[in-house]
Amino acid sequence: MTRIVPVWSRHPWIRKALLLVLYSGGLAFSFLLAYELRFDFAMEGAYREQLLRYLPWIVALKLVLLYLFGQFEGLLSYFSLPDLNRLFQATALAFAIALGVWLVSGGAYAPPRGVLLSDFFISFLGLAVTRLGFRLLRERYLAPHSRHNPLARRVGIVGAGDVGASLANDLFTKRGLGLLPVAFFDDDPKKWGSRIHGVTVVGAPEVILKQNEALQLEQVIIAMPSAPAKRIGEIVKLLQQSRLKFATVPAMDQLATGQVKVSQLRAVEIQDLLGRTPVNLETGNIRATLAGRTVLVTGAGGSIGSELCRQIAAFGPERLLLVEQSEVQLYAIEQELIGLGYGGFIVPLIADILDAPRMRAILLEHRPAVLFHAAAHKHVPMMERQPGEAIKNNSIGTARLADLALEYGVGRFVMVSTDKAVNPTSAMGATKRLAEVYLQALFARNPAKTKFIAVRFGNVLGSSGSVVPLFTRQIAAGGPVTVTHPDMVRYFMTIPEAVGLVLQSCAQGQGGETFVLDMGQPVKIADLARQMIELSGLKPGEDIEIEFVGLRPGEKLFEEINCRGEAYRPTQHPRIMRFVTAPEDWSKISAALEQLGDELHRADSCRLKQLIQQHLPEYTPDLGSSATPALGTSPEAKPRRSTQPDLVASRMG
């Protein structure tokens, strides 16, 4: 269907001529009304002559000032607070100039002061109301999306703050969305009974259960992006009881950056309910570390690596090097960053961190000041079956990359690690721990050069291999949802939080330490599964079964925070912990990695795990029922499962 474009939109000079006529008529009328008010609508002939004598230059003065303040450039029906401010400035300056003429001439060449003051208020209010009227006409009646929808659903909005008010305004404006706000709900008793855009704040969200029959709600929108997750969870539960459809507004960080509109609703997701308080980061320190520098990210196409690239790009580096071995993933993040406006300084580089000549060439050509190492094998069961690949990529690959970073003068080297490296029971965790030990030893050997830093965090929601996408697929398939053990718990965080921790640690790291985010309370995986089933509108145990399948090789019931012997040190950030330990001898750990490298393709998986344990005593490998005992243990010894977290009771004071 061809859209008809008004002639004034195609020709700006016609639009300006129409504005000139509209403004001139409005200003002339306001001046006339000001005179009439001044003389109680009983002007004598002399004052009528005076009005006609002053009218041309008063109107001309205001038109010139309106032009200078940009009121002829914007479209008539687009009117916002900046336009209102400029309109006020133009009319106020016109009043000041006219009053100055009156003072200088003793009233001989300007209207009376009462007329000037009345004219100022009338002309400002008249023009503002006229512009606002055209805006309302366009938004509510003329725009295609604003036409009345007779099938609009009656919705309630939980949250009567700024976000809720903006949402209601958007829904009224965009009637084509088919959502009609009829009630607000808020926890603040001071707002109860008040009105926002004509919609009453009925009470707390709990009244939905009692008054829904009277309100006849068909849907509820949660407009509380900054509310604690615990409260969001309570509201979701009562909405599930009421059997109402519900949705939520985008996250606060998306709203603040303008990525999305408040009316772009989404389903409530599991991360909204996990009870985590978002971590506020000190962006000034991060900006000072990254802005204007060359930054390299390995694993740039992965879940963590791609988010690192997004957040680093926002801090304005001179150049951002995207190192990734997967062409498909590298292309995806490159195109996304170009779409975000960062194409001018990103450099996509296909490379494998195990390819030493290629990595050497990259470091030699670009000389990065900061290197974020996110490339790794991280899937626990898969690496348990092929520990050689985990050793090669996670341990030896990290060590060789660290050596090159030291050789080519990289200022900061930040490795993305995992809480599974703490007293590990899996090959993946053990190889990550070996990499941590190597970085600490390398820094202790060269303390005046590259600052080597490791960052640990727990499970990341939505990342590749995360339990949440797995549960989502299982629920979509009709179940069952498979959980390893009823008592298994894990720490969770979002991808942006995890990356924020990495950037914050980079900014305050001095080298040789390991940073850990205070990840709040651990979450039971079984509870997580139940919540996800309920969010899908189904009932656990009835519509979708939860099946317990037992611990897999290398898994713990509880993840731990710190290794034995690691000492807690406070940081500048209240939610970030730092652990330090006596470094290993570099020659010893280097020799251990060399031995593991020699055995990679000769030894079987059990032998490789035994060799790791030989060099990493805190590692308790799962050798399987037919495996030989670990080196230095009796035949009766059994693999250990951690049964409770090794918490640092005083870590936060």
XYZ file of C-alpha atoms in Angstrom:
653
model
C 0.000 0.000 0.000
C 1.455 3.362 -1.056
C 1.793 5.861 1.724
C 0.603 9.383 0.859
C 3.180 11.952 1.955
C 1.807 15.459 2.569
C 3.164 18.113 0.248
C 4.593 20.118 3.177
C 6.729 17.117 4.152
C 8.247 16.993 0.681
C 8.931 20.758 0.518
C 10.407 22.343 3.700
C 9.742 25.899 2.450
C 5.990 25.180 2.366
C 6.148 23.866 5.934
C 7.985 27.009 7.068
C 5.435 29.222 5.302
C 2.589 27.433 7.091
C 4.392 27.856 10.407
C 4.894 31.558 9.642
C 1.165 32.017 9.041
C 0.245 30.003 12.152
C 2.728 31.765 14.433
C 1.854 35.225 13.059
C -1.848 34.717 13.598
C -1.356 33.312 17.070
C 1.009 36.079 18.167
C -1.266 38.805 16.775
C -4.236 37.318 18.611
C -2.299 37.056 21.894
C -1.235 40.726 21.604
C -4.821 41.782 20.941
C -6.074 39.695 23.877
C -3.417 41.198 26.160
C -4.656 44.729 25.321
C -8.276 43.724 25.857
C -7.453 42.196 29.263
C -5.460 45.249 30.262
C -8.462 47.540 29.592
C -11.219 45.134 30.691
C -12.413 44.654 27.107
C -13.336 48.375 26.892
C -10.486 49.958 24.928
C -10.819 53.551 23.861
C -9.916 54.718 20.382
C -6.473 56.027 21.360
C -5.437 52.639 22.708
C -6.717 50.908 19.581
C -4.459 53.133 17.503
C -1.608 52.327 19.912
C -2.275 48.580 19.520
C -2.144 48.820 15.717
C 1.049 50.920 15.888
C 2.967 48.435 18.107
C 1.549 45.186 16.726
C 3.842 44.855 13.644
C 7.168 45.202 15.425
C 6.129 43.108 18.460
C 4.996 40.227 16.231
C 8.052 40.624 13.967
C 10.385 40.579 17.000
C 8.832 37.331 18.273
C 8.942 35.692 14.852
C 12.647 36.481 14.502
C 13.391 35.067 17.936
C 11.289 31.952 17.271
C 13.314 31.428 14.099
C 16.622 31.910 15.919
C 15.559 29.402 18.587
C 14.772 26.739 15.989
C 11.002 26.813 16.111
C 10.720 26.873 12.320
C 12.944 23.804 11.837
C 11.002 21.139 13.741
C 7.806 19.525 12.564
C 4.711 21.159 14.008
C 3.323 17.942 15.530
C 6.608 16.911 17.183
C 6.810 18.767 20.465
C 8.785 17.764 23.559
C 10.369 19.324 26.641
C 13.434 20.697 24.754
C 11.053 22.419 22.323
C 9.037 23.819 25.230
C 12.237 25.171 26.773
C 13.289 26.889 23.544
C 9.788 28.318 23.086
C 9.927 29.789 26.588
C 13.370 31.290 25.966
C 12.235 32.931 22.731
C 9.087 34.493 24.199
C 10.863 35.531 27.418
C 13.624 37.261 25.447
C 11.016 39.077 23.346
C 9.359 40.284 26.570
C 12.718 41.453 27.947
C 13.566 43.382 24.762
C 10.135 45.054 24.602
C 10.351 45.955 28.299
C 13.790 47.428 27.681
C 12.392 49.582 24.879
C 9.651 50.777 27.222
C 12.154 51.685 29.936
C 14.535 53.498 27.565
C 11.782 55.449 25.768
C 9.736 56.161 28.859
C 6.814 54.272 27.345
C 6.790 56.269 24.119
C 7.654 53.417 21.718
C 6.343 50.314 23.483
C 3.030 49.040 24.896
C 2.231 49.414 28.610
C 4.045 47.063 30.986
C 0.833 45.278 31.911
C 0.173 44.534 28.255
C 3.763 43.246 27.770
C 3.490 40.900 30.745
C 0.078 39.574 29.720
C 1.233 39.173 26.126
C 4.272 37.159 27.266
C 2.174 34.651 29.224
C -0.590 34.396 26.625
C 1.741 33.984 23.636
C 3.901 31.373 25.411
C 0.958 29.342 26.675
C -0.955 29.715 23.415
C 1.905 28.498 21.224
C 2.742 25.666 23.636
C -0.859 24.449 23.778
C -1.168 24.689 19.994
C 1.990 22.633 19.419
C 0.928 20.102 22.047
C -2.506 19.844 20.446
C -0.998 19.012 17.057
C 1.196 16.377 18.722
C -1.789 14.728 20.414
C -3.714 14.831 17.139
C -0.881 13.045 15.330
C -0.183 10.449 18.042
C -3.715 9.555 19.042
C -5.729 9.938 15.865
C -3.661 10.290 12.685
C -0.773 7.803 13.105
C -1.599 4.286 11.788
C -0.589 2.636 15.077
C -2.731 5.059 17.116
C -6.105 4.158 15.702
C -8.634 2.830 18.141
C -8.584 -0.924 18.555
C -12.031 -2.199 19.594
C -10.476 -5.507 20.687
C -7.930 -3.895 23.056
C -7.186 -5.961 26.146
C -7.668 -4.408 29.591
C -4.308 -4.390 31.341
C -3.084 -3.540 34.813
C 0.369 -2.071 35.372
C 2.347 -3.099 38.457
C 4.607 -0.171 39.298
C 3.364 3.413 39.405
C 6.789 5.005 39.014
C 8.429 6.705 36.038
C 8.655 3.489 34.013
C 5.009 2.598 34.654
C 3.878 6.112 33.749
C 5.907 6.025 30.513
C 4.435 2.634 29.685
C 0.864 3.860 30.202
C 1.525 6.902 28.028
C 2.997 4.700 25.283
C 0.036 2.333 25.385
C -2.439 5.212 25.168
C -0.469 6.712 22.294
C 0.030 3.462 20.400
C -3.492 2.132 20.521
C -2.715 -0.267 17.734
C -0.833 -2.402 20.255
C -4.220 -3.478 21.556
C -3.483 -2.810 25.246
C -5.636 -0.444 27.312
C -4.334 0.515 30.807
C -7.172 0.509 33.329
C -5.404 0.230 36.707
C -2.063 0.791 38.402
C -0.749 -1.234 41.357
C 2.112 -0.114 43.587
C 3.664 -1.033 46.951
C 3.804 2.626 48.046
C 0.631 3.480 50.057
C 1.177 7.194 49.347
C 0.301 6.604 45.693
C -2.931 4.678 46.345
C -5.973 6.542 45.100
C -3.992 8.931 42.916
C -4.191 9.025 39.120
C -1.483 8.732 36.466
C -2.535 9.694 32.920
C -6.105 9.323 34.140
C -5.581 5.774 35.436
C -6.171 5.109 39.153
C -3.532 3.554 41.413
C -5.808 0.924 42.965
C -3.470 -0.385 45.671
C -0.769 -2.979 46.267
C -0.345 -5.805 43.720
C -1.962 -8.210 46.191
C -5.383 -6.608 45.555
C -5.377 -8.137 42.075
C -6.545 -11.411 43.593
C -9.443 -9.645 45.363
C -10.554 -7.067 42.798
C -9.871 -8.684 39.456
C -13.545 -9.510 38.985
C -14.426 -5.827 39.275
C -11.458 -4.610 37.232
C -11.923 -7.279 34.548
C -8.195 -7.414 33.803
C -7.054 -9.576 30.909
C -3.301 -9.028 31.320
C -0.848 -7.542 33.803
C 2.427 -5.819 32.943
C 5.192 -5.648 35.553
C 6.860 -2.237 35.166
C 9.425 -2.499 37.977
C 12.807 -3.014 36.231
C 14.811 -1.935 39.297
C 12.771 -3.861 41.901
C 14.453 -6.677 43.888
C 14.117 -10.073 42.241
C 12.515 -11.434 45.408
C 9.603 -8.996 45.077
C 9.259 -9.764 41.364
C 9.026 -13.442 42.274
C 6.256 -12.745 44.802
C 4.279 -10.780 42.218
C 4.714 -13.521 39.627
C 3.359 -16.098 42.086
C 0.197 -14.102 42.816
C -0.326 -13.498 39.087
C -0.004 -17.222 38.492
C -2.642 -17.776 41.175
C -4.947 -15.286 39.460
C -4.396 -17.119 36.130
C -3.767 -13.809 34.374
C -1.375 -13.445 31.489
C 1.609 -11.325 32.458
C 4.685 -9.736 30.910
C 7.391 -7.303 31.964
C 9.183 -4.270 30.576
C 12.804 -4.499 29.382
C 15.702 -4.373 31.833
C 16.731 -0.999 33.264
C 20.120 -0.993 31.502
C 18.381 -1.410 28.134
C 15.916 1.380 28.917
C 18.670 3.702 30.160
C 20.791 3.270 27.032
C 17.820 3.665 24.721
C 18.270 0.202 23.188
C 14.555 -0.545 23.567
C 11.279 1.242 24.259
C 9.369 0.748 27.483
C 6.436 -0.677 25.495
C 8.572 -3.469 23.997
C 7.286 -6.044 26.449
C 8.854 -9.444 27.050
C 8.029 -12.554 28.996
C 9.216 -12.800 32.602
C 12.430 -14.828 32.532
C 14.088 -16.960 35.160
C 16.859 -14.402 35.755
C 14.153 -11.979 36.919
C 13.366 -14.326 39.809
C 16.747 -15.529 41.069
C 16.981 -13.040 43.910
C 20.200 -11.362 42.786
C 20.899 -7.708 43.472
C 22.611 -6.159 40.419
C 26.232 -5.181 40.919
C 26.987 -1.483 40.405
C 30.362 -1.053 38.780
C 32.807 1.845 38.976
C 32.804 2.737 35.312
C 35.283 5.577 35.768
C 38.105 3.180 36.641
C 37.172 0.853 33.802
C 37.102 3.716 31.302
C 40.525 4.904 32.439
C 41.881 1.402 31.798
C 40.332 0.825 28.368
C 39.641 4.169 26.677
C 42.058 5.048 23.896
C 43.936 1.734 24.134
C 44.202 -1.359 21.978
C 42.281 -4.213 23.605
C 42.307 -7.884 22.549
C 39.593 -10.437 23.380
C 40.102 -14.146 22.744
C 37.009 -16.282 22.313
C 35.306 -13.128 21.041
C 32.384 -15.027 19.533
C 31.427 -16.943 22.682
C 28.845 -16.031 25.296
C 31.301 -14.224 27.581
C 33.668 -13.051 24.861
C 30.941 -11.403 22.788
C 29.545 -9.546 25.816
C 33.084 -8.450 26.679
C 33.348 -6.982 23.184
C 30.033 -5.129 23.543
C 30.905 -3.578 26.883
C 34.539 -2.789 25.990
C 33.443 -1.084 22.756
C 31.209 1.246 24.771
C 34.275 2.542 26.659
C 35.909 3.842 23.475
C 39.103 1.830 22.911
C 41.407 2.916 20.127
C 41.170 -0.563 18.614
C 39.297 -3.707 19.641
C 40.788 -6.977 18.380
C 38.277 -9.833 18.114
C 40.164 -13.136 18.153
C 38.023 -16.211 17.451
C 38.661 -19.580 15.765
C 35.034 -19.998 14.636
C 34.378 -18.001 11.474
C 30.595 -18.126 11.996
C 30.733 -16.774 15.553
C 33.302 -14.115 14.621
C 31.143 -12.885 11.743
C 28.082 -12.679 14.015
C 29.739 -10.493 16.677
C 31.466 -8.369 14.017
C 28.147 -7.566 12.324
C 26.476 -6.858 15.661
C 29.192 -4.391 16.679
C 29.045 -2.707 13.279
C 25.294 -2.347 13.733
C 25.900 -0.703 17.123
C 28.176 1.874 15.508
C 31.548 0.424 16.513
C 32.706 -0.635 13.055
C 35.393 2.044 12.909
C 37.715 0.452 15.457
C 36.979 -3.279 15.593
C 39.372 -5.753 13.951
C 38.020 -9.311 13.501
C 40.836 -11.887 13.504
C 40.378 -15.605 12.857
C 42.964 -17.337 15.027
C 43.427 -20.272 17.378
C 45.232 -19.465 20.634
C 47.155 -22.762 20.209
C 48.598 -21.446 16.936
C 51.652 -19.744 18.436
C 52.991 -18.208 15.166
C 49.595 -16.680 14.398
C 49.154 -15.270 17.898
C 52.727 -13.963 17.853
C 52.034 -12.148 14.585
C 48.848 -10.584 15.988
C 50.577 -9.326 19.132
C 53.546 -8.049 17.149
C 51.369 -6.113 14.696
C 48.786 -4.632 17.070
C 50.622 -4.439 20.446
C 47.511 -4.615 22.678
C 47.669 -2.919 26.065
C 44.978 -5.133 27.600
C 44.176 -8.779 26.809
C 41.015 -10.556 27.948
C 41.369 -14.320 27.612
C 37.894 -15.870 27.323
C 38.707 -18.707 24.907
C 38.298 -22.056 26.669
C 36.706 -25.486 26.684
C 34.125 -25.292 29.470
C 31.613 -28.157 29.180
C 32.244 -30.370 32.202
C 30.913 -33.772 30.987
C 32.521 -33.422 27.553
C 35.913 -32.478 28.972
C 35.618 -35.280 31.521
C 35.636 -37.766 28.658
C 38.494 -36.054 26.797
C 40.686 -34.308 29.366
C 43.515 -34.024 26.863
C 41.613 -31.349 24.953
C 40.912 -29.442 28.176
C 44.609 -29.604 29.103
C 45.671 -28.481 25.638
C 43.283 -25.549 25.383
C 42.642 -24.399 28.961
C 46.079 -24.985 30.527
C 48.759 -25.136 27.844
C 46.982 -22.670 25.540
C 46.599 -20.132 28.364
C 50.231 -20.587 29.443
C 51.610 -20.067 25.934
C 49.383 -17.023 25.375
C 50.536 -15.579 28.705
C 54.177 -16.083 27.682
C 53.549 -14.191 24.447
C 51.722 -11.411 26.310
C 54.752 -11.004 28.569
C 57.121 -11.046 25.596
C 55.217 -8.368 23.683
C 54.559 -6.029 26.592
C 50.824 -6.469 27.172
C 50.012 -4.324 30.211
C 47.179 -6.432 31.654
C 46.246 -10.056 31.023
C 42.841 -11.074 32.428
C 41.837 -14.737 32.315
C 38.188 -15.729 32.609
C 38.127 -18.621 35.094
C 35.392 -20.507 36.940
C 34.321 -21.496 40.441
C 34.813 -25.090 39.237
C 38.553 -24.433 39.514
C 38.179 -24.350 43.318
C 39.224 -27.717 44.821
C 38.242 -29.255 41.476
C 36.593 -32.611 40.915
C 36.289 -32.202 37.134
C 38.964 -32.192 34.444
C 37.640 -28.872 33.150
C 37.940 -27.240 36.575
C 41.371 -28.755 37.172
C 42.746 -27.449 33.862
C 41.410 -23.983 34.673
C 43.084 -24.177 38.085
C 46.384 -25.161 36.445
C 46.085 -22.045 34.271
C 45.476 -19.891 37.376
C 48.556 -21.379 39.087
C 50.685 -20.719 36.001
C 49.613 -17.066 35.769
C 50.391 -16.492 39.463
C 53.817 -18.093 39.081
C 54.572 -16.127 35.904
C 53.659 -12.844 37.578
C 55.771 -13.660 40.641
C 58.714 -14.299 38.298
C 58.171 -11.003 36.412
C 56.354 -8.643 38.817
C 57.371 -5.443 37.044
C 55.889 -6.378 33.689
C 52.480 -7.757 32.675
C 49.807 -7.845 35.378
C 48.267 -11.323 35.256
C 44.786 -11.549 36.786
C 42.237 -14.364 37.043
C 38.496 -13.827 37.494
C 36.180 -16.551 38.803
C 32.425 -16.625 38.610
C 29.669 -19.201 38.772
C 27.121 -20.359 36.250
C 26.160 -17.721 33.720
C 22.502 -17.518 32.725
C 21.956 -17.917 29.012
C 25.536 -18.838 28.164
C 26.368 -21.749 25.899
C 25.981 -24.968 27.861
C 24.057 -23.298 30.686
C 21.350 -25.332 32.403
C 18.690 -22.712 31.582
C 18.677 -23.238 27.773
C 18.687 -27.002 28.405
C 15.632 -26.775 30.668
C 13.922 -24.490 28.137
C 14.365 -27.061 25.367
C 13.170 -29.883 27.610
C 10.045 -27.947 28.636
C 9.292 -27.083 24.995
C 9.590 -30.790 24.145
C 7.083 -31.721 26.845
C 9.604 -32.952 29.397
C 10.919 -34.506 31.400
C 13.234 -31.876 32.863
C 16.361 -33.693 33.991
C 18.042 -32.625 37.245
C 21.122 -34.443 38.480
C 20.397 -34.382 42.240
C 17.636 -32.944 44.497
C 20.213 -31.141 46.668
C 22.449 -29.739 43.922
C 22.943 -25.969 44.200
C 24.770 -23.471 42.028
C 25.615 -19.779 42.026
C 24.102 -17.852 39.118
C 24.691 -14.495 37.496
C 23.777 -12.831 34.221
C 26.213 -12.484 31.349
C 26.417 -8.648 31.697
C 27.146 -9.031 35.425
C 29.880 -11.579 34.795
C 31.509 -9.360 32.195
C 31.184 -6.319 34.447
C 33.148 -8.239 37.072
C 35.850 -9.046 34.552
C 36.185 -5.384 33.552
C 36.144 -4.156 37.147
C 38.795 -6.694 38.140
C 40.942 -5.637 35.222
C 40.755 -2.021 36.383
C 41.772 -2.676 40.004
C 43.991 -5.752 39.653
C 47.636 -5.415 40.634
C 48.705 -8.824 39.333
C 48.927 -12.316 40.761
C 45.477 -12.301 42.387
C 42.149 -13.994 41.751
C 38.928 -11.994 41.862
C 35.553 -13.469 42.773
C 32.128 -11.821 42.677
C 29.975 -12.110 45.770
C 27.296 -14.056 43.946
C 24.665 -14.005 46.661
C 22.899 -17.150 47.760
C 23.203 -20.403 45.810
C 20.101 -21.615 43.992
C 18.753 -25.167 44.108
C 18.692 -26.570 40.585
C 15.472 -28.454 41.369
C 13.794 -25.177 42.435
C 15.095 -23.534 39.273
C 13.487 -26.267 37.175
C 10.145 -25.850 38.981
C 10.169 -22.070 38.495
C 10.921 -22.397 34.788
C 8.079 -24.878 34.339
C 5.677 -22.526 36.149
C 6.821 -19.540 34.049
C 5.835 -21.580 30.997
C 2.284 -21.757 32.371
C 2.597 -25.427 33.302
C 2.582 -27.372 36.546
C 5.608 -29.373 37.751
C 4.786 -33.001 38.310
C 1.540 -32.772 36.335
C 2.219 -31.197 32.950
C 6.014 -31.591 33.068
C 7.858 -34.206 35.100
C 11.147 -33.501 36.895
C 13.478 -36.487 36.669
C 16.552 -36.896 38.886
C 19.312 -38.647 36.934
C 22.239 -38.606 39.383
C 25.523 -36.718 39.475
C 27.612 -36.883 36.341
C 31.357 -37.601 36.463
C 33.278 -34.629 37.832
C 30.267 -32.821 39.294
C 29.878 -31.507 42.852
C 26.722 -30.937 44.819
C 28.059 -27.532 45.884
C 30.499 -25.196 44.198
C 33.046 -23.471 46.406
C 34.392 -19.942 46.513
C 38.077 -20.215 47.375
C 40.816 -22.814 47.249
C 42.555 -24.077 50.350
C 45.333 -21.721 51.351
C 43.894 -18.702 49.531
C 43.729 -15.622 51.749
C 40.898 -13.119 51.388
C 41.754 -9.477 50.810
C 39.152 -6.680 50.561
C 38.785 -4.584 47.422
C 37.491 -1.109 46.663
C 34.214 -2.669 45.540
C 31.941 -4.113 48.259
C 30.686 -6.929 46.021
C 34.051 -8.099 44.710
C 36.427 -10.347 46.658
C 40.126 -10.830 46.050
C 42.056 -13.944 46.982
C 45.823 -14.238 47.068
C 48.062 -17.208 47.689
C 51.752 -18.038 47.759
C 52.698 -18.619 44.101
C 54.117 -21.886 42.871
C 57.637 -22.041 41.527
C 57.440 -21.125 37.845
C 59.901 -23.782 36.703
C 57.899 -26.451 38.530
C 54.535 -25.595 37.029
C 56.120 -25.036 33.628
C 57.671 -28.494 33.768
C 54.315 -29.955 34.785
C 52.597 -28.452 31.737
C 55.399 -29.695 29.525
C 54.969 -33.224 30.870
C 51.203 -33.050 30.336
C 51.832 -31.819 26.793
C 54.081 -34.783 26.069
C 51.427 -37.214 27.328
C 48.396 -35.606 25.618
C 48.105 -38.074 22.751
C 49.734 -41.080 24.386
C 47.980 -41.512 27.725
C 44.343 -42.446 28.232
C 41.923 -40.145 30.057
C 42.443 -41.757 33.472
C 46.220 -41.461 33.178
C 45.939 -37.794 32.204
C 43.725 -37.099 35.221
C 46.255 -38.851 37.451
C 49.039 -36.691 36.038
C 47.000 -33.540 36.697
C 46.427 -34.671 40.282
C 50.157 -35.300 40.687
C 50.819 -31.624 39.977
C 47.577 -30.313 41.524
C 47.001 -32.096 44.853
C 43.642 -30.405 45.547
C 42.196 -32.081 42.453
C 40.074 -35.162 43.195
C 39.505 -36.861 39.840
C 36.602 -39.092 38.938
C 38.368 -42.111 37.455
C 35.307 -44.297 36.960
C 34.554 -47.711 38.398
C 37.142 -49.535 36.275
C 39.909 -46.977 36.608
C 43.141 -47.550 38.443
C 43.649 -45.601 41.680
C 45.018 -42.105 41.499
C 48.749 -41.731 41.977
C 49.710 -41.817 45.629
C 46.366 -43.206 46.867
C 45.340 -46.601 48.166
C 43.166 -48.922 46.034
C 40.300 -48.346 48.473
C 40.281 -44.574 48.034
C 37.180 -43.182 46.356
C 36.716 -39.950 44.459
C 35.526 -37.161 46.708
C 32.292 -35.250 46.208
C 32.117 -31.885 47.885
C 29.091 -31.866 50.179
C 29.213 -28.305 51.463
C 30.687 -25.052 50.239
C 34.010 -23.892 51.681
C 32.699 -20.425 52.517
C 34.876 -17.674 53.833
C 32.849 -16.580 56.840
C 34.607 -13.278 57.293
C 35.170 -12.437 53.633
C 32.780 -9.484 53.674
C 33.685 -8.253 57.165
